[in-house]
Short mmCIF file of C-alpha atoms and ligand atoms in Angstrom, two decimals:
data_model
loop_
_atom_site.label_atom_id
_atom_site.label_comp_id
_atom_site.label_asym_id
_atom_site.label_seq_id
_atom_site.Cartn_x
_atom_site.Cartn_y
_atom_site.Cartn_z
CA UNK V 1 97.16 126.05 154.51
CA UNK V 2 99.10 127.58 151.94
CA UNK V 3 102.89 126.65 150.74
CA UNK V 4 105.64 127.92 153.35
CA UNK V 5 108.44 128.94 151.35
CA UNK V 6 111.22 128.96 153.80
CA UNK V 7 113.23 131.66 154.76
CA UNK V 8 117.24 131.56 155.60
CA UNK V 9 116.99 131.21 159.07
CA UNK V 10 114.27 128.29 158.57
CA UNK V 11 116.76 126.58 155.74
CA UNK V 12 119.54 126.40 157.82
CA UNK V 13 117.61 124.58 160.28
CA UNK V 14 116.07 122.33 157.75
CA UNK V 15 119.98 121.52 156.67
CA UNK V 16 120.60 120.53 159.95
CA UNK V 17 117.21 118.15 160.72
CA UNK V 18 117.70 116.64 156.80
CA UNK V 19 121.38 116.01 157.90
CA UNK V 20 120.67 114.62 161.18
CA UNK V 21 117.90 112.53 159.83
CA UNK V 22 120.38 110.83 157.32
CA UNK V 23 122.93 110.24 160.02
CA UNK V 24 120.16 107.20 161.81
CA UNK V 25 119.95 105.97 158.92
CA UNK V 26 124.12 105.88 158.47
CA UNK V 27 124.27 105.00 162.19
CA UNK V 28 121.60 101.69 161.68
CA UNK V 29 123.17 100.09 158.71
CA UNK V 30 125.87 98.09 160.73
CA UNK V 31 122.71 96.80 162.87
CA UNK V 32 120.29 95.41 159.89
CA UNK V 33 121.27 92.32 159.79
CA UNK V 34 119.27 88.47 159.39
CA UNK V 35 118.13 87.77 163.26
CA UNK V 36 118.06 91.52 164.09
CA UNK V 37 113.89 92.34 165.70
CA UNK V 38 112.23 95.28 163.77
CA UNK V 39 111.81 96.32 167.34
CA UNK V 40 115.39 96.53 168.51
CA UNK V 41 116.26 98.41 165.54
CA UNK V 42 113.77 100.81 166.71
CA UNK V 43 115.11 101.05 170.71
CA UNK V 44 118.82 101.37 168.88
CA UNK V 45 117.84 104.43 166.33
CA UNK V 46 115.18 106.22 169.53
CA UNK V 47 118.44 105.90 172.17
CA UNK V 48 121.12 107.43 169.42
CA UNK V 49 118.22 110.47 168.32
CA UNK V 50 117.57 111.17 171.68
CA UNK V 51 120.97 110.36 173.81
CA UNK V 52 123.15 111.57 171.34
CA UNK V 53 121.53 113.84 168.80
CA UNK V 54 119.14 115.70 171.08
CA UNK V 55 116.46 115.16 168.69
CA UNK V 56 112.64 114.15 168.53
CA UNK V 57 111.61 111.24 167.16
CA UNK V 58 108.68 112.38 165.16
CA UNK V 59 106.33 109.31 164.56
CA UNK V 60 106.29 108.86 168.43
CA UNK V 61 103.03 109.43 169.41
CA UNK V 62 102.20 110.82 165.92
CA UNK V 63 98.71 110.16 165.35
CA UNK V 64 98.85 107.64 168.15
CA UNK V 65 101.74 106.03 166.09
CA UNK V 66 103.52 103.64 169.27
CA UNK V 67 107.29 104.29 167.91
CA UNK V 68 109.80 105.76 167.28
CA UNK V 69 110.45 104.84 163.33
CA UNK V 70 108.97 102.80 160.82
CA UNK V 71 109.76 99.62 159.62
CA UNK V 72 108.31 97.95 156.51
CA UNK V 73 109.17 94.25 155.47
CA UNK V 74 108.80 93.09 151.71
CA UNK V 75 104.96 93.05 150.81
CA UNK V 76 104.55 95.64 153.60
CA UNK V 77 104.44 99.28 151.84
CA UNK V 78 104.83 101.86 154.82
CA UNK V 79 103.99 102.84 158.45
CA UNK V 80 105.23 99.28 159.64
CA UNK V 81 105.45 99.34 163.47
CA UNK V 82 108.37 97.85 165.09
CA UNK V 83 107.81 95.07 166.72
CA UNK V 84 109.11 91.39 167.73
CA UNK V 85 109.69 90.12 164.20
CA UNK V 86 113.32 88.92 163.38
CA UNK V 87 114.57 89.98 159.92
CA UNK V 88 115.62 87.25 157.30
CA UNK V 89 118.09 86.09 154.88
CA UNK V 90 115.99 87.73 151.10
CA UNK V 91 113.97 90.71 153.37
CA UNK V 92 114.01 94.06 152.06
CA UNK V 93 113.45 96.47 155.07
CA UNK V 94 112.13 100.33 154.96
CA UNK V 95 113.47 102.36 157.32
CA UNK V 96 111.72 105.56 157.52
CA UNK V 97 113.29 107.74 159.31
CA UNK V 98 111.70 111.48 160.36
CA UNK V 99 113.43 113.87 163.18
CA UNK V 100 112.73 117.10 164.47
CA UNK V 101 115.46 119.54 165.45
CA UNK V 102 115.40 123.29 166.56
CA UNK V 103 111.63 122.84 165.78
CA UNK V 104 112.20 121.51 161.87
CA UNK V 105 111.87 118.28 160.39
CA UNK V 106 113.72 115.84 158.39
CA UNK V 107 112.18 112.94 156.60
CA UNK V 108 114.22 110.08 155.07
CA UNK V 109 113.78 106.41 154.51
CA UNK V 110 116.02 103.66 152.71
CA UNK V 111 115.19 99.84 151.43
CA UNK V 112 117.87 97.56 152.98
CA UNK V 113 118.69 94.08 151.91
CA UNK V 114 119.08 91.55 154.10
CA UNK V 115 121.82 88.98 153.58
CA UNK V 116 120.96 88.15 149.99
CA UNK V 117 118.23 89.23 148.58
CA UNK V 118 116.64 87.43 145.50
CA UNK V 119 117.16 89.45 142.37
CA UNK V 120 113.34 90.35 141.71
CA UNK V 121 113.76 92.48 145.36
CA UNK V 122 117.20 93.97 144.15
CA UNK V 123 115.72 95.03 140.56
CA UNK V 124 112.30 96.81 142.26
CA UNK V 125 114.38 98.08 145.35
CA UNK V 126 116.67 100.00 142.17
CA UNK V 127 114.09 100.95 140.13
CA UNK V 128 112.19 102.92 143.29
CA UNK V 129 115.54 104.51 143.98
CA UNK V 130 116.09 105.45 140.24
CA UNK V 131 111.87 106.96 140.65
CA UNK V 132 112.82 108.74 143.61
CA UNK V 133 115.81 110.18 142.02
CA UNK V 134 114.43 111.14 138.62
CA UNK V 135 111.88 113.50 140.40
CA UNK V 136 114.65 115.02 142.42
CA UNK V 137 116.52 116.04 139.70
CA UNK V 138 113.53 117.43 138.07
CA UNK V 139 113.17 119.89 140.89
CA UNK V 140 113.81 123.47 140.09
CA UNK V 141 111.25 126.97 140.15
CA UNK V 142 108.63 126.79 137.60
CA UNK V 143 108.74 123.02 137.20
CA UNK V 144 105.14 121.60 137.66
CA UNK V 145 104.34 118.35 140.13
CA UNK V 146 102.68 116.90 137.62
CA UNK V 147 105.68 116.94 135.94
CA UNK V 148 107.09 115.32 138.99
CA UNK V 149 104.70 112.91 139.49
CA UNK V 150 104.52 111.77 135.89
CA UNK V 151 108.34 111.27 135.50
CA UNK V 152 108.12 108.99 138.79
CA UNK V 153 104.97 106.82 137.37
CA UNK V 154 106.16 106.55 133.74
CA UNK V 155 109.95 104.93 135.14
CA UNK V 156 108.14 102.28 137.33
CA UNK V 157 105.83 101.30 134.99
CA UNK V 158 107.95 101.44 131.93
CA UNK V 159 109.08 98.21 134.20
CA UNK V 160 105.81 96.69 134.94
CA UNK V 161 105.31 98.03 138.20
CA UNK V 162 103.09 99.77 139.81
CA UNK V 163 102.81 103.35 141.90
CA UNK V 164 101.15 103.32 145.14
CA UNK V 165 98.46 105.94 145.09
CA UNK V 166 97.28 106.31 148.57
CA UNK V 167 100.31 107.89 150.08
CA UNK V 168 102.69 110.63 149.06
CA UNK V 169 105.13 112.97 149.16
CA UNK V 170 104.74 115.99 151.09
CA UNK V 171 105.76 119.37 152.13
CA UNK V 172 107.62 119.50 155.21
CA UNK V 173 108.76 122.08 157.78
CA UNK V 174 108.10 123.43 161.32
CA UNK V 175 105.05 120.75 160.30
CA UNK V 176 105.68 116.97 159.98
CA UNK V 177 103.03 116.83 156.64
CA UNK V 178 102.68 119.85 155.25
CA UNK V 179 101.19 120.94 151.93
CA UNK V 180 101.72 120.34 149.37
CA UNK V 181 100.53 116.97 148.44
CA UNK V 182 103.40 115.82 146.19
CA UNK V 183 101.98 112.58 144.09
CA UNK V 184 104.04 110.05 142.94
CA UNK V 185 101.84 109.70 139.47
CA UNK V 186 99.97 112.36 137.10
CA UNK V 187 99.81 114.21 134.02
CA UNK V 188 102.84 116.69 132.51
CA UNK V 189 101.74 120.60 132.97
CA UNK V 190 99.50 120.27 135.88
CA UNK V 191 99.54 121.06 139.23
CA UNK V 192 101.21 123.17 141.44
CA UNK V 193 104.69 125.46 140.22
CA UNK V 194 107.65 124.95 142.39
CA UNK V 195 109.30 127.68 143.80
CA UNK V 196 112.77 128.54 145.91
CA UNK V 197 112.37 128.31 149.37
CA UNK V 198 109.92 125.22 149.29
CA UNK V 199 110.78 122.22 150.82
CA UNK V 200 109.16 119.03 150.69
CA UNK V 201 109.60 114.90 150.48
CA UNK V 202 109.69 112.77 147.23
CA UNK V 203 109.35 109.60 148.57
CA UNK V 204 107.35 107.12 145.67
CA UNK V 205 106.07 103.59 147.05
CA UNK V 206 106.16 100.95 144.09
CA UNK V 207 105.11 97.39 143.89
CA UNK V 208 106.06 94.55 141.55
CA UNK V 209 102.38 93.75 141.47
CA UNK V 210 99.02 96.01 141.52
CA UNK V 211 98.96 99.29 143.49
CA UNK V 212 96.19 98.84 145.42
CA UNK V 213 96.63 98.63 149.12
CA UNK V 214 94.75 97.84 152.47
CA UNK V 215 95.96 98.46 156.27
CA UNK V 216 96.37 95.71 158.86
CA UNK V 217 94.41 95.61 161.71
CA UNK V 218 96.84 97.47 163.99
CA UNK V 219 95.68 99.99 162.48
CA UNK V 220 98.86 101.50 161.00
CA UNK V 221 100.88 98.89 158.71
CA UNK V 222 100.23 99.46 154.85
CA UNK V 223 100.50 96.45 153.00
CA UNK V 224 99.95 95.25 149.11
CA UNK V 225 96.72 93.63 148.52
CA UNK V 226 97.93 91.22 146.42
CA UNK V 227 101.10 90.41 148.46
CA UNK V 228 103.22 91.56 146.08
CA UNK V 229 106.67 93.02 147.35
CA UNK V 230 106.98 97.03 147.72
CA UNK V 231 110.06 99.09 147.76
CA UNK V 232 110.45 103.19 148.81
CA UNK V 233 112.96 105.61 148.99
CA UNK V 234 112.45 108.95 150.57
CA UNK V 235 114.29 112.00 151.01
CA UNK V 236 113.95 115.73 152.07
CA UNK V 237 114.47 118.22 149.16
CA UNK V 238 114.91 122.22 148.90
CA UNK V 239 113.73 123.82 146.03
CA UNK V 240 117.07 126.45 145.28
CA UNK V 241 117.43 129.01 142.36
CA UNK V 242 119.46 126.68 140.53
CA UNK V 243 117.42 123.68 141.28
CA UNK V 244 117.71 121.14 144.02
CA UNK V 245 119.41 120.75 147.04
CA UNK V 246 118.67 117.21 148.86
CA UNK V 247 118.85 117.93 152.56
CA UNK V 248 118.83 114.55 153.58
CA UNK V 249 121.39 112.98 151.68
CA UNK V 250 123.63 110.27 153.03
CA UNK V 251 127.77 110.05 153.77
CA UNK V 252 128.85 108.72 149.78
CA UNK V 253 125.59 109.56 148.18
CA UNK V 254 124.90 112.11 145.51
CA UNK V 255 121.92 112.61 143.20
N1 LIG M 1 107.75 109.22 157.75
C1 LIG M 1 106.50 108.97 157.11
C2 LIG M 1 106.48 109.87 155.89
O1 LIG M 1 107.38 109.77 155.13
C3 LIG M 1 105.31 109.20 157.97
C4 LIG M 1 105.23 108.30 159.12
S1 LIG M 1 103.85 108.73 160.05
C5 LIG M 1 103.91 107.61 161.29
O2 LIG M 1 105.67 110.74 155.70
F1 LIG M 1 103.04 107.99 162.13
F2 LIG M 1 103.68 106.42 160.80
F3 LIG M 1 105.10 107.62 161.81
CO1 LIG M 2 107.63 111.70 154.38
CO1 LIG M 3 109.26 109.35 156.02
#
């Protein structure tokens, strides 16, 4: 399949999923706390999404994912399923959050800290953000995702980390993963040209230690091979004539 480049009907929609998407996350903060289950974070953001947004969870039955969001704790890097485990005082916790509304789809995910969080988690958990947001910014027609992708790689490792290769960004839409593939490393001037009306995720995985990764035996949860902790931030972006606009973003933030 080719790039969609969204129409104005189809943006509008996109707004609202991105904006809806956000508003779990908003809506979960108060919750993630130390002694709070992955798994009752999960119940808490599937009741508000479907009792009071009308929305679809989208990993629920994804793939044969079992629910409703994903959860990933310190060396864990994404597609954590929620589950019995209690958070703890120095966790970071990825919430990945995706609805769909009116048939569209919003994708957004956050690292939260739990209680206090030793400073090597607080320094990765920045620098990802800072990745995440350097690539937004970047965003405009014409740009490259090489460019992208690059920009993203060169910041983490400029700190000694690393980029997880394995998973990426993504084009998004009536379709959960749509093309393209939006990598969160490569070379300047290659790749594919961005241009308005394309929407997609930057949403860069990065580890304080190597980037290579393996799955646990449930079959879904990503995790460092070396153990090392992993931080992401992901939102849902819309390429515009004058550049960006992030459709996901968050009450108080702006990139
Ligand atoms: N939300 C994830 C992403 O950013 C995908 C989760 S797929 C699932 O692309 F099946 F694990 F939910
Ligand atoms: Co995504
Ligand atoms: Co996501």
């Amino acid at each position: 399949m080719g790039v969609s480049i969204k129409t104005s009907e189809e943006i509008e929609k996109m707004r609202s999923a991105g904006r809806l998407a956000a508003e779990v996350l908003d809506m979960i903060e108060p919750h993630v706390k130390p002694g709070i289950s992955t798994g009752e974070i999960d119940r808490i953001c599937h009741n508000y999404m479907i009792n009071e947004q009308h929305t679809v969870p989208a990993p629920l039955d994804y793939r044969g994912f079992p629910k409703s969001i994903c959860t990933s704790v310190n060396h864990q890097v994404c597609h954590g399923i929620p589950g019995e485990r209690k958070l703890k005082n120095g966790d970071i916790l990825n919430i990945d959050i995706t609805v769909i509304k009116d048939g569209f789809h919003g994708d957004t995910s956050k690292t939260f800290f739990i209680g206090e969080v030793p400073v090597i988690a607080r320094r990765l958990t920045g620098i990802t953000y800072e990745c995440m947001c350097m690539g937004i910014r970047m965003v405009k027609p014409g740009i490259r995702l090489g460019d992208i992708g690059h920009a993203i790689q060169q910041h983490a490792e400029s700190h000694n980390y690393s980029v997880v290769r394995e998973y990426c960004g993504h084009g998004i839409g009536r379709e959960f993963h749509e093309d393209p593939q939006v990598l969160h490393y490569g070379r300047p001037n290659t790749g594919l040209r961005l241009e308005k009306g394309m929407t997609f995720t930057i949403e860069p995985m990065v580890n304080t230690g190597k980037r290579h990764t393996k799955i646990l035996k449930d079959g879904w949860t990503v995790v460092t091979k070396d153990h090392s902790l992993s931080a992401q931030w992901e939102h849902t972006v819309l390429v515009t004539d004058a550049g960006y606009e992030v459709l996901t973003l968050r009450a108080g933030e702006s990139i």
